[in-house]
Short mmCIF file of C-alpha atoms in Angstrom, two decimals:
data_model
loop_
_atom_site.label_atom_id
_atom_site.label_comp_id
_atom_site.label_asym_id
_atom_site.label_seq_id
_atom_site.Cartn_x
_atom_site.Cartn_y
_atom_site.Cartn_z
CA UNK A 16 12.19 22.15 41.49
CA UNK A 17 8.89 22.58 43.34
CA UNK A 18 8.60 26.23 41.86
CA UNK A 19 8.92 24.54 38.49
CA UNK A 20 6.49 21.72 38.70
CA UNK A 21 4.68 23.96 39.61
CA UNK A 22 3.84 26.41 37.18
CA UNK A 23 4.20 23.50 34.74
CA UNK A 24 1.17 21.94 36.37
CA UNK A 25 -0.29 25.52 35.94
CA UNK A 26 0.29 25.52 32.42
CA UNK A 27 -1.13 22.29 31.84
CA UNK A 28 -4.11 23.15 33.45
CA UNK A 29 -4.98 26.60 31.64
CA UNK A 30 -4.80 24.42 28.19
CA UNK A 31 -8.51 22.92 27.77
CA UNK A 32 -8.50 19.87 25.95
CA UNK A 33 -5.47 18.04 24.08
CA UNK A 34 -6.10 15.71 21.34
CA UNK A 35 -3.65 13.27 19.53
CA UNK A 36 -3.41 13.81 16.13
CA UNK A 37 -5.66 10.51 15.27
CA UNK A 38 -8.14 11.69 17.55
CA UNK A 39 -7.50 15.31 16.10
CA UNK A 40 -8.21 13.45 12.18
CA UNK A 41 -11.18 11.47 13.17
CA UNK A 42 -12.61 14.54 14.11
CA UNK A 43 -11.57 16.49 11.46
CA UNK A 44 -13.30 14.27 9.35
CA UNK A 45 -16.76 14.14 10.92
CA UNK A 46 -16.09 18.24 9.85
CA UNK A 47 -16.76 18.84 14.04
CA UNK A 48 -16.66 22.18 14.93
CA UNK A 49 -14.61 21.67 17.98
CA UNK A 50 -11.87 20.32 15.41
CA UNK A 51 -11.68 23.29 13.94
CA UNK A 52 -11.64 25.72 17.28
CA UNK A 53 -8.67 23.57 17.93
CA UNK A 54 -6.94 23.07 14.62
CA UNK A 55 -7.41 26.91 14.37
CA UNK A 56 -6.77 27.73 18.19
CA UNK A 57 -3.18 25.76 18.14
CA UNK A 58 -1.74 26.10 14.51
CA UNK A 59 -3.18 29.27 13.02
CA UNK A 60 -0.82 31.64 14.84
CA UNK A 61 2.15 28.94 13.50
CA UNK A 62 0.81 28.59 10.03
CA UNK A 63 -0.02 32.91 9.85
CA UNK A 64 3.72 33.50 11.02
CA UNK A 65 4.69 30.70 7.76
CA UNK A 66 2.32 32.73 5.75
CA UNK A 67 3.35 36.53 6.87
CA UNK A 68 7.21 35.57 6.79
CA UNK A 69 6.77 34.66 2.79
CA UNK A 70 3.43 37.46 2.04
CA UNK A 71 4.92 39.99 4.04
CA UNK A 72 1.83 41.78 4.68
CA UNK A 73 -0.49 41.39 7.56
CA UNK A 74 -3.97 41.58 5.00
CA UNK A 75 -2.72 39.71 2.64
CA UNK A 76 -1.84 36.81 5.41
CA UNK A 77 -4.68 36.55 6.77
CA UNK A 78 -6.53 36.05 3.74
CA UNK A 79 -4.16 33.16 2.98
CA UNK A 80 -4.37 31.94 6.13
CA UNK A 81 -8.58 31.88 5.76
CA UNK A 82 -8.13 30.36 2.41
CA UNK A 83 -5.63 27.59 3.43
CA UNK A 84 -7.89 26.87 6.62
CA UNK A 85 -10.82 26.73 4.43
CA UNK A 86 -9.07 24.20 1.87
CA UNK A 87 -7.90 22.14 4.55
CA UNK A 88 -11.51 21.76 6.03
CA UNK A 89 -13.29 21.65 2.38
CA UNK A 90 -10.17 18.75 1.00
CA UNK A 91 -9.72 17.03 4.37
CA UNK A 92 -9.67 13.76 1.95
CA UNK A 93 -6.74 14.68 -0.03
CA UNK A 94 -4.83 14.58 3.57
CA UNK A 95 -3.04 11.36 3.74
CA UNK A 96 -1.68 10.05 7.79
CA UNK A 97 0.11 7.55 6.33
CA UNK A 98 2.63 9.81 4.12
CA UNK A 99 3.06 12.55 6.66
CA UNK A 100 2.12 14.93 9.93
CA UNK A 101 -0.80 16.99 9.79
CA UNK A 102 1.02 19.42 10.69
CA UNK A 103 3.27 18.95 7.90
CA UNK A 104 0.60 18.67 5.79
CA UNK A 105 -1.01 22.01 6.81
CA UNK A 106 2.63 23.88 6.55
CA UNK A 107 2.88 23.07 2.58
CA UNK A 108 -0.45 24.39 1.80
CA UNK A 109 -0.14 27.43 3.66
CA UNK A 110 3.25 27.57 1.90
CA UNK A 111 2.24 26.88 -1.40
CA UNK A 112 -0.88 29.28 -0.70
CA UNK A 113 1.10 31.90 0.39
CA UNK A 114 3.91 31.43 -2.50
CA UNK A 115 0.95 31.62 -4.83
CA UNK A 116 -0.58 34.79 -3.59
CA UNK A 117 2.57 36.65 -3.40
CA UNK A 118 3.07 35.66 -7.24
CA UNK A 119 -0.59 36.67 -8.38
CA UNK A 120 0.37 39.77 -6.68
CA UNK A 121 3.52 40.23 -8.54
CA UNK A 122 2.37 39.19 -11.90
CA UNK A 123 -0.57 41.86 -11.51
CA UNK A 124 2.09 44.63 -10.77
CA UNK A 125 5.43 43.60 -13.29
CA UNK A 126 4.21 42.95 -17.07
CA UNK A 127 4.55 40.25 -19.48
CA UNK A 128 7.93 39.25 -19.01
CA UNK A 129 7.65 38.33 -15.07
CA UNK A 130 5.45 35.49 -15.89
CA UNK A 131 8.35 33.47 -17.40
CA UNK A 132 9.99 33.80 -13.78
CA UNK A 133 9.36 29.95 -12.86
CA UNK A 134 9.22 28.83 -8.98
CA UNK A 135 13.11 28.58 -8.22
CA UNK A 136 13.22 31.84 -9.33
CA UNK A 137 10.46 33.76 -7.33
CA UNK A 138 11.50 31.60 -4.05
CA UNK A 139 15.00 32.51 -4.55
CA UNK A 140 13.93 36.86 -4.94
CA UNK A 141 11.68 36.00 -1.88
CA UNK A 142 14.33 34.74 -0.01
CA UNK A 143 16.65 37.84 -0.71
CA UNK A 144 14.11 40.17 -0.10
CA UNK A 145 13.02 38.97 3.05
CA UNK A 146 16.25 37.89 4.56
CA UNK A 147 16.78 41.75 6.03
CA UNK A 148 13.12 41.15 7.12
CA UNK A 149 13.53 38.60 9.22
CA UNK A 150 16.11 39.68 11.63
CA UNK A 151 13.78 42.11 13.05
CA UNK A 152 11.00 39.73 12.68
CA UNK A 153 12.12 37.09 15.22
CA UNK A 154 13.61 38.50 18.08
CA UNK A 155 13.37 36.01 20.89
CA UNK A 156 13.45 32.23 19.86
CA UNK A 157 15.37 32.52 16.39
CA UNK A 158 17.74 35.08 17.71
CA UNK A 159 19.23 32.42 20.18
CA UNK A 160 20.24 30.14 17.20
CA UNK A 161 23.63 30.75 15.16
CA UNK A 162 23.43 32.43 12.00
CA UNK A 163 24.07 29.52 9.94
CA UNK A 164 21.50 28.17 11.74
CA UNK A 165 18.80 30.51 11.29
CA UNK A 166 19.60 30.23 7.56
CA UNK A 167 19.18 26.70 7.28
CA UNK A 168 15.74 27.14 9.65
CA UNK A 169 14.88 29.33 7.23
CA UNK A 170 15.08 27.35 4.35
CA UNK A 171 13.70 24.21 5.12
CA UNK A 172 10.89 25.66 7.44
CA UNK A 173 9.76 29.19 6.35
CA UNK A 174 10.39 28.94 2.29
CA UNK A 175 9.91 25.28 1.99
CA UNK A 176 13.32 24.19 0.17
CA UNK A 177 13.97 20.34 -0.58
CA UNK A 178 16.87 19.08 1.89
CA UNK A 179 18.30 19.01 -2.37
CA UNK A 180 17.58 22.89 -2.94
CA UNK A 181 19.31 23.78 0.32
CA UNK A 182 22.37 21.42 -0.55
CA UNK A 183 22.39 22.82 -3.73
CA UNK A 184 22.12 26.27 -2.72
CA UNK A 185 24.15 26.77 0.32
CA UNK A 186 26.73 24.47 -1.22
CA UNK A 187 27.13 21.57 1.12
CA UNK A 188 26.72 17.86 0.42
CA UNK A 189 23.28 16.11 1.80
CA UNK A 190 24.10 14.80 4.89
CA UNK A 191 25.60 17.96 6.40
CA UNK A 192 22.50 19.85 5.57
CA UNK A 193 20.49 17.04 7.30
CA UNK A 194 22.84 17.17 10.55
CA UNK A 195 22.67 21.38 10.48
CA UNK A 196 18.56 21.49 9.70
CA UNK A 197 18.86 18.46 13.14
CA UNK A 198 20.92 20.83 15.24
CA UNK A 199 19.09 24.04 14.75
CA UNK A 200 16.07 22.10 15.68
CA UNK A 201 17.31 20.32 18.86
CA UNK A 202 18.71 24.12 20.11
CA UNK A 203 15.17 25.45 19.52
CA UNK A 204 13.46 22.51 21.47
CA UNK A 205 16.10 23.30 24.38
CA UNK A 206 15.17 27.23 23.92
CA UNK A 207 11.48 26.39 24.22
CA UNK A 208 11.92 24.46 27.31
CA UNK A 209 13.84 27.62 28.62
CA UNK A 210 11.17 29.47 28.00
CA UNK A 211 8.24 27.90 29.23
CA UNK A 212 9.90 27.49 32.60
CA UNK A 213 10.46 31.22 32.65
CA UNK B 6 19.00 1.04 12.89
CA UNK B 7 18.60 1.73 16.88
CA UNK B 8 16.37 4.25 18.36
CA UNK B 9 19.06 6.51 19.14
CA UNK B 10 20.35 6.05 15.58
CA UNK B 11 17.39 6.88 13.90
CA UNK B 12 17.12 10.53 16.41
CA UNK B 13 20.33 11.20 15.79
CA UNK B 14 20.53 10.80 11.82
CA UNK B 15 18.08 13.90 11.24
CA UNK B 16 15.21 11.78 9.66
CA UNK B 17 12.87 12.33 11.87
CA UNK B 18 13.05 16.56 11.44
CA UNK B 19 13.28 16.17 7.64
CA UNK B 20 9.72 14.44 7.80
CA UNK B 21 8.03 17.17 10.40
CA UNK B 22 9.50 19.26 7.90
CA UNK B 23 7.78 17.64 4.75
CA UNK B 24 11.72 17.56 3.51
CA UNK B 25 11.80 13.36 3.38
CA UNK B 26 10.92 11.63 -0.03
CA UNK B 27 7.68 9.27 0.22
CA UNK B 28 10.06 6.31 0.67
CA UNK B 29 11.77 8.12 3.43
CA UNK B 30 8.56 9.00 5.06
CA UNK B 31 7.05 5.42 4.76
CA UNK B 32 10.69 4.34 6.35
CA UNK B 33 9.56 6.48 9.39
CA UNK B 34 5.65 5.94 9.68
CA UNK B 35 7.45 1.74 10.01
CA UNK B 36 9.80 2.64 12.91
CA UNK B 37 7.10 4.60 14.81
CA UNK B 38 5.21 1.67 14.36
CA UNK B 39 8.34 -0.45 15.75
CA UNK B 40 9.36 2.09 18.34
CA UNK B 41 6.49 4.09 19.57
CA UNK B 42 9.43 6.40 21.61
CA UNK B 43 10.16 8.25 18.18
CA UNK B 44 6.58 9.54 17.74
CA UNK B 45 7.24 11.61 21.37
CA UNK B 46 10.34 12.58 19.64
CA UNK B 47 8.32 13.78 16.71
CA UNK B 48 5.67 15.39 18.74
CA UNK B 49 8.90 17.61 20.47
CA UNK B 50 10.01 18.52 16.98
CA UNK B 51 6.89 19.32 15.85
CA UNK B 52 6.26 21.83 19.06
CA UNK B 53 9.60 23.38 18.53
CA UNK B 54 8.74 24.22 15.04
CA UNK B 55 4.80 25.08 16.04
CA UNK B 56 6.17 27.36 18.96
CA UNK B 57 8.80 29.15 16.29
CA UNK B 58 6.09 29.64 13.56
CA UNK B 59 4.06 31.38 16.45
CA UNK B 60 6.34 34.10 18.02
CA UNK B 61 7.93 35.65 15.27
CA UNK B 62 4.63 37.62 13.76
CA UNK B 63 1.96 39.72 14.81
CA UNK B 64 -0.57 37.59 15.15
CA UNK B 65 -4.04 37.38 13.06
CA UNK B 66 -6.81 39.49 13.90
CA UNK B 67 -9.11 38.12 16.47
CA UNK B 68 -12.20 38.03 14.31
CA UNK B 69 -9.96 35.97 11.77
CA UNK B 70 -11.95 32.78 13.22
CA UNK B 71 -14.92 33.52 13.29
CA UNK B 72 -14.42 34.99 9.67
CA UNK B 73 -13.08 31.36 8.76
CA UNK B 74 -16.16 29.72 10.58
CA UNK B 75 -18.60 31.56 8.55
CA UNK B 76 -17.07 29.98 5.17
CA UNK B 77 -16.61 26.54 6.70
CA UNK B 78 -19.72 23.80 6.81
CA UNK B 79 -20.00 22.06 10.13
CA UNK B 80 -21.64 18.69 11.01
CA UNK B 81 -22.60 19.49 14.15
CA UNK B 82 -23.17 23.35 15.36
CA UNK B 83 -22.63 23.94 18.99
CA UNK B 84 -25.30 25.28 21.09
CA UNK B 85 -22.56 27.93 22.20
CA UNK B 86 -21.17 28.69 18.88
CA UNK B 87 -21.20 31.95 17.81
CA UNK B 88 -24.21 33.17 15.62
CA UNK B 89 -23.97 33.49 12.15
CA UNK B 90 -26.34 36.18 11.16
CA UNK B 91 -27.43 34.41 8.68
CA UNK B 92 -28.96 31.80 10.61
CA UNK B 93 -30.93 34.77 13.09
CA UNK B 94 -33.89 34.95 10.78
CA UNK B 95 -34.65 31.10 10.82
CA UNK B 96 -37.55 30.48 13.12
CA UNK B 97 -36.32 28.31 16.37
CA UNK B 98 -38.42 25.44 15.90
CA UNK B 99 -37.52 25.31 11.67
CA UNK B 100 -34.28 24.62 13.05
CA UNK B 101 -35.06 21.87 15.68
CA UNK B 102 -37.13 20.49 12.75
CA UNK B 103 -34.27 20.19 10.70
CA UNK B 104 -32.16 19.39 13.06
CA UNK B 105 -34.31 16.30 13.80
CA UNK B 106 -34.98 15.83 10.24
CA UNK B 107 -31.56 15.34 9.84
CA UNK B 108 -30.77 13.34 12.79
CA UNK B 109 -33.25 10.78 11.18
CA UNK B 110 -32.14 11.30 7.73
CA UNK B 111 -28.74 10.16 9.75
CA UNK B 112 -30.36 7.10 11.38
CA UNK B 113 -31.92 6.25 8.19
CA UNK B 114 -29.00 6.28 6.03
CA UNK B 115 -26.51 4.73 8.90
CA UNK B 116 -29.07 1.45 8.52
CA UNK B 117 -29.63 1.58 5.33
CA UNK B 118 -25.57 1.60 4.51
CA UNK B 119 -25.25 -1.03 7.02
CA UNK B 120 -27.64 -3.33 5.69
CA UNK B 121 -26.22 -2.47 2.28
CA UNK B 122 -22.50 -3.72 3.34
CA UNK B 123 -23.92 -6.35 5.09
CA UNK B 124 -25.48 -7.72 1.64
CA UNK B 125 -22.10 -6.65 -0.39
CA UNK B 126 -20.35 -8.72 2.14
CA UNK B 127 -23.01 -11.30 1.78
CA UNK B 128 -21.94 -11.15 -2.04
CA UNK B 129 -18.05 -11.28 -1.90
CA UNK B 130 -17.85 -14.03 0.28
CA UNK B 131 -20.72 -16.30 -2.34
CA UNK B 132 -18.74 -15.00 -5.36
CA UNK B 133 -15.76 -16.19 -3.33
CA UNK B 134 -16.77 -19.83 -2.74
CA UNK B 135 -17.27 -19.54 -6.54
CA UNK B 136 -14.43 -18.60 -7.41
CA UNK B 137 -12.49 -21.13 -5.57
CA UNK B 138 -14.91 -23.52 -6.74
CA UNK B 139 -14.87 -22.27 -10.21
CA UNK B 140 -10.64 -22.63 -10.20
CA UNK B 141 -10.44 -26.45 -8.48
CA UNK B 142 -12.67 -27.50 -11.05
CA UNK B 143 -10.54 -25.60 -13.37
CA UNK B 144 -7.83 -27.79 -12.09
CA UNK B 145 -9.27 -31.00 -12.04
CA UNK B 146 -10.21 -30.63 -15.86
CA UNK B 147 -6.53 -29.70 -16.53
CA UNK B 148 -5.46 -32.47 -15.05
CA UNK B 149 -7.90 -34.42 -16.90
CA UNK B 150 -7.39 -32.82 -20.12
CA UNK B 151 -3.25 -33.57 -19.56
CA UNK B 152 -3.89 -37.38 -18.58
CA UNK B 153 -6.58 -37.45 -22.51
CA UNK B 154 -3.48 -36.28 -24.19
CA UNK B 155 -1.01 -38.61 -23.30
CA UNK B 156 -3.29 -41.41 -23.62
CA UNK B 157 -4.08 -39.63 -27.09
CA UNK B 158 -0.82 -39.49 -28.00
CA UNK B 159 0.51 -43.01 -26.70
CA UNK B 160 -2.83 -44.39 -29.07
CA UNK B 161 -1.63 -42.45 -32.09
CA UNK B 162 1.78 -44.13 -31.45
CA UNK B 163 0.70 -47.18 -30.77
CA UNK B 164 -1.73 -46.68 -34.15
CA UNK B 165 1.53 -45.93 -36.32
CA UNK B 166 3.13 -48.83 -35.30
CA UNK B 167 -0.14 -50.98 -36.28
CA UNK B 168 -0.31 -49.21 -39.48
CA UNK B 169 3.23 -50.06 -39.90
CA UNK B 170 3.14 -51.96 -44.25
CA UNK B 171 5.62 -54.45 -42.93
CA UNK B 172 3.58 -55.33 -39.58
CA UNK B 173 1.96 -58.12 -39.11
CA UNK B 174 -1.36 -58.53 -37.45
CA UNK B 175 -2.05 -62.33 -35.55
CA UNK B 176 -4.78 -63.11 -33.87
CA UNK B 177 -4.76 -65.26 -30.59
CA UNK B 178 -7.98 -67.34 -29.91
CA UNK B 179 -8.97 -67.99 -26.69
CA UNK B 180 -8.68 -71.19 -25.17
CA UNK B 181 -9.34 -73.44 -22.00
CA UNK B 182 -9.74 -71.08 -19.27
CA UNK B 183 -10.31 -68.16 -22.03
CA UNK B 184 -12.11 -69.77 -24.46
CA UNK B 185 -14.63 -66.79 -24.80
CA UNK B 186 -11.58 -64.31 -25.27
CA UNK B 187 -9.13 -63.35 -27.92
CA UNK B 188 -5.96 -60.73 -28.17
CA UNK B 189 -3.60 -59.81 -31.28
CA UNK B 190 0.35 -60.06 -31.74
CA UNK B 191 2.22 -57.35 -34.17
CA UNK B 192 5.08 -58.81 -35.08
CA UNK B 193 7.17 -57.27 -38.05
CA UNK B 194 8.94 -60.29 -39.32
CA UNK B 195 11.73 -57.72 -41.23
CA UNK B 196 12.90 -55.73 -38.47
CA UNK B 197 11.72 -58.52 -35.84
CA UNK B 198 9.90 -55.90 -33.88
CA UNK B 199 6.85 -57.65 -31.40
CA UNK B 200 4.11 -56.47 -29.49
CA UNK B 201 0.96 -57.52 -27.72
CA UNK B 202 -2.28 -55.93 -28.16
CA UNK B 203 -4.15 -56.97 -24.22
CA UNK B 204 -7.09 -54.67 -25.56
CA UNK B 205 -9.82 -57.73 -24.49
CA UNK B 206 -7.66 -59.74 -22.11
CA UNK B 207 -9.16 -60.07 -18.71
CA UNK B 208 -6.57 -59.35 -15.96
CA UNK B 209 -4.36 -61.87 -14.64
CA UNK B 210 -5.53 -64.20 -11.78
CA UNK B 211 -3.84 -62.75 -8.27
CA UNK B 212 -0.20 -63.45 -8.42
CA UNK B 213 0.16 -65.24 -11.63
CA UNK B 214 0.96 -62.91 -14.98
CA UNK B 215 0.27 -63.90 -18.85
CA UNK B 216 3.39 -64.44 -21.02
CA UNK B 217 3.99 -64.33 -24.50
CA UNK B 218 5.97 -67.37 -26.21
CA UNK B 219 6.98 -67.59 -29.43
CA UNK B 220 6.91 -70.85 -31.22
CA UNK B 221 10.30 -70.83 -33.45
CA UNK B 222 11.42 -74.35 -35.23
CA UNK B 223 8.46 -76.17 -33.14
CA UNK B 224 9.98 -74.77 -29.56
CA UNK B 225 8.80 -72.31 -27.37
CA UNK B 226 11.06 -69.27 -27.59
CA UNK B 227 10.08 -66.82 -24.14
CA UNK B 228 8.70 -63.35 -25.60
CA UNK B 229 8.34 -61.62 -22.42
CA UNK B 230 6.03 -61.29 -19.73
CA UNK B 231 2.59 -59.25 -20.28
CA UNK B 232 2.58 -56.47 -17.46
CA UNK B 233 -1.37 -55.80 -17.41
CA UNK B 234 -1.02 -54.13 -13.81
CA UNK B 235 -0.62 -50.51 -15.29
CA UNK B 236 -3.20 -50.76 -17.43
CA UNK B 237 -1.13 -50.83 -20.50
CA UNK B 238 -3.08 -52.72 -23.15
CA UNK B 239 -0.85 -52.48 -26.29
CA UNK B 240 3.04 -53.28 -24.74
CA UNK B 241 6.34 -53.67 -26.88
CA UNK B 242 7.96 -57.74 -26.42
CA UNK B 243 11.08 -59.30 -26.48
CA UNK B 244 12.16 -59.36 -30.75
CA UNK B 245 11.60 -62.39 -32.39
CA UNK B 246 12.95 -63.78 -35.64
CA UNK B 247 11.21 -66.71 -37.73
CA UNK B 248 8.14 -67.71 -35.56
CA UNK B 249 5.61 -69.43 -37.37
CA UNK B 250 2.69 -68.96 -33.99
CA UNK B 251 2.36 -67.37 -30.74
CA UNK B 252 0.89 -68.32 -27.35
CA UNK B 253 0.13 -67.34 -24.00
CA UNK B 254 0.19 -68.80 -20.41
CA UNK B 255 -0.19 -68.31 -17.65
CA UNK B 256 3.07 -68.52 -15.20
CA UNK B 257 3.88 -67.51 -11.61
CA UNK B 258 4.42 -63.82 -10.89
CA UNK B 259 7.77 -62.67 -13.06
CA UNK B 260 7.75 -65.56 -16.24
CA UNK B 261 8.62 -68.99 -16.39
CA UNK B 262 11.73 -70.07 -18.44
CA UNK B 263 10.19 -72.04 -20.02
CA UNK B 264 6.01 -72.39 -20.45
CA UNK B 265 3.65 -74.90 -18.73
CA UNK B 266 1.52 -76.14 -21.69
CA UNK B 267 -1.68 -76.42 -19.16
CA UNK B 268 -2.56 -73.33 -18.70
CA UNK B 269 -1.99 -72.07 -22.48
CA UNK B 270 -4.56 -70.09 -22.48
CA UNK B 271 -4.15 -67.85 -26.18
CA UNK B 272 -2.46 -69.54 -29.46
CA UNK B 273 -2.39 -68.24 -32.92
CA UNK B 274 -0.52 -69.08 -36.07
CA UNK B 275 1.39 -66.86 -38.19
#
């Protein structure tokens, strides 16, 4: 017990300075520097593995990753605390971003016809295609959730499905999808705790 | 919904997530409001997710923020902020210039905006008092306008009935106490229809009341008493067949059976 207080106090102390997410906004919007050292200091690495997961490619990531930080600084207004996290907020552009970048890439490589391919479509191929990817990707934290777990996970976190599209796709009604997408999360919180005490 | 309700039904994930429709979000922005416990619950998913988003990549080069900073405009640049090369070849004391320039620039514009909403604010609430004095005025001249039309309305009746072929019109001369005065009987001697026309009648004394008598076969037939109170000048009496004059008295409060001849105060004869 003492051991683990410990080294949690230890923790606590190597982090510098913790903002809420109001103060976090307010600063954002003065466009303070230190808001972005810590915007980009505790959700790039987050945002970059949402980005890499869907781009695939470490270059091409990181030049989403500047770009979304970038729009997020320059359209700070658009940003809304009443209809969402910041967080949240941050994880569909870097989405979207990332979606878009892999489909400029595409449509420069296939011809004509690949431009009919609508956003279902290209979400569903990147799925496929990076399903066999991601089992070597996350080894530690995503590896100690259930299969059907890491699917759903997947889904609503990585390619950005509607609780709807997941329904839809995985073929179960609404309110199981909401209980699975609950579950997964509350065994990840319990494998992060693990892990900071280690 | 309970707290433990509201954890346990998945809500709260969908929305880290972005998954929840606006009304669903605007559902949970009100309970954090109501129970501040689910925004620690939020702030637990939200670290789960952050810390899985984090481990499962290589991570982005290390010059990736400065590279960002360079593109980015800042409002304030820190003293230990790294230096953007473009910024080398600016003489020191340019900067410190500007910098001061636009500290006062700040100042300037902080006052000026401040005087500026003080004045807007100055305005809203004057075009406010107008407003509200603008719409009880409005009111008032409704009201007004309603109360001309029914008086408008009752004298067009009343004028239809006087223009009536078959109506009668008898003067009443003053006399005794209202010798000066004078008022007019209707009377349609077909259809036996009566009224009184109080247009130049002073009110009655205190309790007493005027009333109309009819003077049928050399008696006094009662016509009804004259109810000046409400104002009504031009009121509808008792039907009376065959009268050859009319006259008023005055009687105690609610008509005499039958009238005291001394304080006849209005006759006329058909």
């Amino acid at each position: 017990m003492g051991i683990i207080s410990y080294f949690r106090e230890n923790k606590r102390s190597i982090k510098k300075v913790t903002y809420t997410q109001d103060e976090l906004i307010v600063l954002i919007r003065e466009k303070n520097q230190k808001a972005f050292s810590y915007l980009y200091d505790n959700y790039s690495k987050a945002l970059f593995g949402v980005i890499y997961h869907i781009t695939n490619d470490q270059e091409e990531a990181e030049d989403v990753l500047q770009n979304v930080f970038v729009k997020i600084w320059n359209h700070f207004s658009s940003y809304d605390e009443q209809k969402g996290r910041l967080y949240t907020w941050m994880l569909n552009i870097a989405r979207n971003m990332a979606i878009d970048s892999t489909r400029s890439k595409h449509e420069k490589v296939k011809n004509k016809i690949q431009e009919a391919s609508d956003t279902v479509y290209h979400r569903n191929r990147m799925y496929t295609e990076n399903s066999s990817h991601e089992t070597i990707g996350f080894k530690t934290l995503i590896a100690g959730l259930k299969e059907d777990q890491q699917q759903i996970i997947d889904m609503a976190y990585f390619q950005g499905f509607t609780q709807e599209e997941i329904a839809g796709r995985l073929g179960m009604p609404l309110g199981t999808v909401k209980t699975k997408v609950r579950q997964a999360i509350l065994m990840l919180r319990e494998l992060t705790k693990k892990e900071i005490l280690q | 919904m309970n707290v433990e309700q509201i954890i346990s039904s998945g809500l709260l994930e969908g929305y880290v997530l972005g998954m929840t429709t606006e009304e669903e979000s605007a559902l949970v922005r009100d309970l954090c409001v109501k129970h501040p416990e689910l925004l620690e619950e939020i702030q637990q998913i939200e670290s789960a997710l952050i810390g899985l988003g984090s481990q499962q990549t290589p991570a982005p080069n290390d010059n990736l923020k400065d590279r960002i900073a360079s593109q980015i405009q800042f409002s304030n640049a820190e003293p230990e902020a790294r230096v953007v090369p473009l910024n080398r070849v600016e003489p020191v004391a340019g900067k410190s210039f500007g910098y001061r320039l636009a500290v006062a620039a700040s100042v300037a514009l902080l006052i000026a905006s401040s005087v500026y909403i003080y004045t807007l604010h100055r305005q809203v609430s004057d075009l406010e008092n107008r407003l509200a004095d603008a719409s009880a005025s409005n009111t008032m001249l409704s009201v007004e306008m309603a109360a001309e039309k029914e008086s408008m309305h009752k004298l067009a009746a009343n004028f239809s009935i006087v223009s009536d072929p078959g109506m009668k019109a008898i003067p009443l001369n003053g006399m005794n106490s209202l010798a000066t005065r004078s008022a007019m009987v209707h009377w349609n001697p077909e259809t036996n229809d009566l009224y009184f026309n109080a247009t130049a009648l002073p009110p009655s004394p205190g309790d007493k009341q005027y009333q109309l008598w009819a003077i049928v076969d050399g008696k006094p037939v009662d016509a009804g008493v004259i109810a000046l109170e409400n104002g009504v000048v031009f009121q509808k009496m008792k039907p009376i067949t065959g009268a050859k004059a009319f006259a008023v008295t005055i009687e105690a409060y609610g008509g005499s059976p039958s009238p005291s001849l001394d304080t006849m105060c209005l006759l006329g004869n058909v």
